[in-house]
Amino acid sequence: MKFAVLTGGGDSSGMNAFVRAIVRSALNIRTETSVWGVLDGWKGLIYNDFRQLDKGSVAGIASAGGTILGTVRVPDLATDPILQESAARNLHDNRIDYLFVCGGNGSIKAAQSINALIKADKIKTKILCAPGSIDNDVCNSFGSSIGFYSALDKSHEMLEWIKDTASSHRRVYLIKSMGRDSAYLAFYSGIASGAEYVICPGEQVDYEYLATMIEERDRDTRIIVAEGYDQDLYTIRKTLEDIFKKRNVIHEIRTVDMSYFQRGGKAAVADILRASWVAYRMVKDAYAYADSGFYTAFYTGHAPTPIPLDIAADDSQTNHIGIPNEIIDFAIALR
Ligand code: F6P
């Protein structure tokens, strides 16, 4: 068989473990298989940029952050039929039996639209996708996307550092977290590090309440602001400062942006294992002629049940953005 592997969207730690496990499992299980890396993500598929991978070429990368294959965003791919057609054609012309993808919700949508073309054109390639994103906004009920726990570890460490200086100075810190429209990264890192408040996308924030909370604490306060919230850190700071001015009190406020630091660095063991396990399962299923599908990244040892790409790419069915009420209650209970 001939396999290709692609990492798409924003890089996330664990993508390299995924690539490594695809290559190693494929070549160890059947030596006659060839595995090709698609360079620079979806861009490489559109412009036919493939490189053959052997077991040596993926040595020592399991815990490395980023992706050795590269990933260049192609925002138009989800809607541009010419780009989709070019990607499907290259899969056909290169006689790829299976394309393995690790990426976020944009990648799943791209895979779904290319898969629809493949089916219509009777191209033999099947596409198997795994969730790879620090945002945890991919269809993965009961699981978590590859890279999420790595980004949480980094966030947790940064929040601890900020606590040191915040508590020394009795300051308020407004801290931005990545996550696009999803609050998972902000919320879970907030729970783990005991932050005082997390502002989520779409939230109607009661700033008078926040100001009172800061006053009553009268010591360090860390407020995490999820990327998808519609005000930047400076606007939030100004709002709070205006309230304090009116109340005739002084609280020093500082702002800090964790964003790109959250995405880089060594992968968490949970992500290495999950990425490797899902990749291994995909290869086994490919050798059993599985149909295209999306794999939830469950824990090692639990066979994932693939779901159709159409369902995985449909936001209305996957409810991937909202944080369940039970988790919100849990966070409030620990405050
Ligand atoms: O999707 C992952 C992510 O890191 C988001 O959290 C963020 O909104 C986005 O990528 C940033 O994208 P870029 O690297 O293109 O600036």
XYZ file of C-alpha atoms and ligand atoms in Angstrom:
351
model
C 0.000 0.000 0.000
C 0.969 3.643 -0.336
C 0.290 5.966 2.605
C 0.573 9.743 3.056
C 0.600 11.663 6.333
C -0.265 15.339 6.811
C -0.367 17.725 9.765
C -2.737 20.684 9.307
C -3.794 23.958 10.941
C -1.944 25.352 13.952
C 0.883 23.074 15.090
C 0.360 21.244 18.349
C 2.762 19.191 20.451
C 2.026 15.523 19.765
C 1.773 15.923 15.990
C 5.310 14.569 15.627
C 4.431 11.539 17.741
C 1.498 11.003 15.370
C 3.737 11.157 12.270
C 6.292 8.860 13.864
C 3.675 6.280 14.842
C 2.118 6.272 11.367
C 5.517 5.660 9.757
C 6.760 3.090 12.269
C 3.481 1.115 12.471
C 3.021 1.110 8.711
C 6.544 -0.079 7.937
C 6.814 -2.531 10.827
C 3.496 -4.204 10.102
C 4.043 -4.409 6.337
C 7.534 -3.684 5.025
C 6.404 -3.347 1.417
C 4.330 -0.226 2.247
C 5.696 3.208 1.369
C 4.900 6.251 3.524
C 5.037 9.807 2.238
C 5.020 12.981 4.286
C 2.992 15.858 2.839
C 5.134 18.953 3.398
C 3.622 22.157 4.788
C 0.212 20.637 5.464
C -2.661 21.273 3.071
C -0.490 23.573 0.974
C 1.773 20.623 0.163
C -1.193 18.516 -0.875
C -2.465 21.244 -3.203
C 0.982 21.826 -4.737
C 2.070 18.187 -4.744
C 4.905 18.440 -2.232
C 5.592 14.953 -0.853
C 8.699 13.409 0.727
C 9.211 9.719 1.393
C 9.637 8.851 5.066
C 11.488 5.869 6.474
C 11.855 4.689 10.048
C 15.081 6.656 10.507
C 13.539 9.919 9.343
C 11.157 9.927 12.308
C 13.688 8.850 14.941
C 13.776 10.872 18.147
C 10.841 13.158 17.367
C 8.093 11.728 19.616
C 8.258 14.439 22.245
C 9.387 17.343 20.053
C 6.996 20.279 19.697
C 5.794 21.676 16.364
C 5.611 19.392 13.346
C 8.565 18.139 11.284
C 6.304 18.088 8.222
C 5.374 21.768 8.561
C 1.898 23.253 8.349
C 0.946 26.286 6.272
C -2.605 27.581 6.592
C -4.756 27.650 3.440
C -7.965 29.348 4.662
C -9.602 29.208 1.209
C -9.349 25.435 0.991
C -12.647 24.889 2.806
C -14.550 26.836 0.153
C -12.430 26.944 -3.017
C -13.289 24.033 -5.350
C -10.166 24.582 -7.483
C -7.893 24.033 -4.472
C -9.949 21.033 -3.380
C -9.800 19.559 -6.875
C -6.019 20.009 -6.980
C -5.640 18.206 -3.615
C -7.876 15.320 -4.731
C -6.041 15.060 -8.069
C -2.636 14.819 -6.356
C -3.889 12.019 -4.126
C -5.052 10.209 -7.239
C -1.950 10.871 -9.362
C 0.337 9.743 -6.535
C -1.796 6.596 -6.099
C -2.198 7.188 -2.362
C -4.332 4.496 -0.704
C -4.694 6.299 2.629
C -4.106 9.862 3.744
C -3.663 10.210 7.524
C -4.406 13.681 8.866
C -3.755 15.216 12.284
C -5.380 18.662 12.584
C -8.052 20.906 14.047
C -11.596 21.617 12.939
C -10.430 23.499 9.813
C -8.484 20.402 8.751
C -11.427 18.103 9.386
C -13.595 20.353 7.198
C -10.933 20.377 4.464
C -10.674 16.583 4.666
C -14.436 16.250 4.433
C -14.718 18.410 1.300
C -11.792 16.642 -0.420
C -13.289 13.306 0.553
C -16.581 14.289 -1.103
C -14.697 15.030 -4.347
C -12.746 11.787 -4.080
C -15.971 9.840 -3.812
C -17.598 11.722 -6.694
C -14.521 11.190 -8.906
C -14.169 7.536 -7.850
C -10.624 8.113 -6.599
C -9.434 5.212 -4.410
C -7.827 7.288 -1.604
C -9.419 7.107 1.856
C -8.829 9.833 4.457
C -8.473 9.042 8.166
C -8.377 12.049 10.531
C -7.287 12.508 14.131
C -7.976 15.623 16.232
C -4.814 17.713 16.589
C -5.159 21.179 18.117
C -4.427 23.038 21.329
C -7.978 24.442 21.133
C -9.736 21.153 21.894
C -12.495 22.333 19.584
C -12.585 19.299 17.329
C -15.371 16.763 17.471
C -14.028 14.573 20.222
C -16.636 14.022 22.893
C -15.064 12.225 25.837
C -11.579 12.691 24.428
C -9.261 15.631 23.952
C -7.398 16.811 20.911
C -3.722 15.970 20.514
C -1.716 18.903 21.878
C -4.358 20.109 24.324
C -2.696 18.582 27.395
C 0.733 19.781 26.273
C -0.586 23.335 25.945
C -2.257 22.984 29.351
C 1.055 22.003 30.944
C 2.747 25.090 29.482
C -0.145 27.343 30.501
C -0.144 25.917 33.997
C 3.552 26.619 34.407
C 3.206 30.175 33.084
C 0.262 30.831 35.409
C 2.360 29.657 38.349
C 5.123 32.069 37.364
C 2.661 34.909 37.120
C 1.297 33.992 40.531
C 4.734 34.503 42.072
C 5.008 38.084 40.923
C 1.291 38.823 41.291
C 1.261 37.733 44.929
C 4.532 39.532 45.719
C 3.033 42.806 44.494
C -0.631 42.147 45.344
C -1.429 42.866 41.729
C -4.190 41.959 39.316
C -3.069 40.162 36.166
C -5.183 39.923 33.023
C -3.796 36.958 31.112
C -4.709 36.090 27.542
C -5.021 32.441 26.522
C -5.256 31.040 22.998
C -8.088 28.759 21.961
C -9.856 30.623 19.167
C -13.629 30.395 19.905
C -13.180 27.615 22.412
C -12.619 28.337 26.109
C -11.236 24.887 26.935
C -7.577 25.879 27.190
C -8.329 29.012 29.215
C -10.820 27.213 31.424
C -8.864 24.049 32.197
C -5.623 25.931 32.812
C -7.593 28.237 35.103
C -8.947 25.296 37.097
C -5.538 23.607 37.344
C -3.704 26.714 38.491
C -6.427 28.086 40.747
C -6.962 31.320 38.811
C -9.671 33.523 40.269
C -11.723 34.025 37.119
C -11.878 32.938 33.456
C -13.585 35.177 30.915
C -15.085 32.990 28.197
C -16.054 33.842 24.610
C -19.567 35.294 24.412
C -19.725 35.930 28.171
C -21.621 38.975 29.462
C -19.071 39.946 32.075
C -20.294 41.738 35.184
C -17.315 44.067 35.701
C -18.740 45.585 38.889
C -18.800 42.073 40.354
C -15.236 41.426 39.158
C -14.047 44.681 40.706
C -15.704 43.758 44.003
C -14.082 40.332 43.922
C -10.666 41.966 43.414
C -11.312 44.417 46.254
C -12.464 41.749 48.681
C -9.447 39.580 47.963
C -7.095 42.528 48.397
C -4.162 40.429 47.163
C -3.136 38.803 43.885
C -5.885 38.071 41.371
C -5.345 36.246 38.080
C -8.051 36.640 35.466
C -7.639 34.526 32.342
C -9.187 35.919 29.172
C -9.997 33.395 26.445
C -8.973 34.457 22.938
C -12.537 34.365 21.602
C -13.783 37.026 24.050
C -14.638 40.158 22.101
C -12.558 42.681 24.091
C -8.792 42.887 24.271
C -6.813 42.978 27.510
C -6.318 46.761 27.395
C -10.039 47.472 27.081
C -10.764 45.163 30.001
C -8.046 46.836 32.078
C -9.465 50.280 31.292
C -12.968 49.172 32.316
C -11.703 47.896 35.664
C -9.504 50.942 36.254
C -12.475 53.238 35.615
C -14.536 51.341 38.164
C -11.748 51.545 40.759
C -11.367 55.258 40.087
C -15.066 55.793 40.749
C -14.801 53.764 43.946
C -11.743 55.756 44.903
C -9.543 52.686 45.400
C -6.271 51.659 43.814
C -5.493 48.211 42.414
C -2.541 47.792 40.088
C -3.410 45.879 36.933
C -0.933 44.257 34.518
C -1.575 42.435 31.243
C 0.257 39.430 29.783
C -0.294 37.325 26.664
C 0.566 33.595 26.914
C -0.660 32.756 23.403
C 2.138 31.385 21.206
C 4.100 30.150 24.204
C 1.175 27.830 24.958
C 1.514 26.140 21.568
C 5.201 25.285 21.588
C 7.567 23.037 23.493
C 7.784 19.417 24.478
C 4.693 17.239 24.182
C 2.964 15.976 27.324
C 3.217 12.211 27.810
C -0.600 12.021 27.535
C -0.405 13.561 24.062
C 2.499 11.372 22.927
C 0.653 8.220 23.966
C -2.708 9.314 22.588
C -1.242 10.445 19.259
C 0.767 7.257 18.893
C -2.153 5.044 19.791
C -4.585 6.702 17.390
C -2.015 6.595 14.585
C -1.352 2.917 15.200
C -5.087 2.149 15.163
C -5.520 4.069 11.921
C -2.747 2.106 10.239
C -4.244 -1.194 11.415
C -7.649 -0.106 10.121
C -6.144 1.009 6.816
C -4.653 -2.441 6.352
C -8.173 -3.777 6.973
C -9.493 -1.424 4.196
C -11.419 0.923 6.524
C -13.547 3.662 5.013
C -12.695 7.365 5.485
C -13.464 8.647 8.970
C -12.590 10.652 12.053
C -10.969 9.071 15.092
C -11.497 10.297 18.626
C -8.325 10.309 20.645
C -9.278 7.983 23.466
C -6.866 6.578 25.993
C -4.338 3.942 25.012
C -5.782 0.460 24.841
C -9.299 1.567 23.984
C -10.092 0.910 20.341
C -11.461 4.131 18.834
C -14.756 4.013 16.972
C -14.334 6.097 13.824
C -17.198 8.376 12.844
C -17.993 9.642 9.324
C -16.187 12.828 8.257
C -19.526 14.514 7.492
C -20.530 14.237 11.142
C -17.086 15.191 12.462
C -17.075 18.337 10.308
C -20.609 19.417 11.218
C -20.400 21.932 14.085
C -24.124 21.788 14.775
C -23.893 18.089 15.572
C -20.726 18.071 17.561
C -21.290 20.945 19.987
C -17.556 21.317 20.310
C -17.297 24.860 21.605
C -19.415 25.016 24.757
C -17.995 23.844 28.045
C -20.444 21.487 29.786
C -22.266 22.961 32.807
C -20.886 20.226 35.003
C -17.326 21.425 34.326
C -18.343 25.037 35.041
C -19.871 23.947 38.385
C -16.664 22.027 39.107
C -14.531 25.119 38.472
C -16.736 27.331 40.647
C -16.661 24.768 43.453
C -12.854 24.965 43.541
C -12.692 28.758 43.624
O -5.958 26.754 16.185
C -4.845 26.867 16.979
C -4.522 28.306 17.251
O -3.343 28.342 18.019
C -5.634 29.109 17.894
O -5.673 28.960 19.289
C -5.322 30.514 17.447
O -6.479 31.287 17.328
C -4.711 30.311 16.105
O -4.250 28.983 16.050
C -3.579 31.241 15.769
O -3.231 31.010 14.459
P -1.914 31.500 13.762
O -0.808 30.619 14.214
O -2.215 31.316 12.313
O -1.706 32.920 14.173
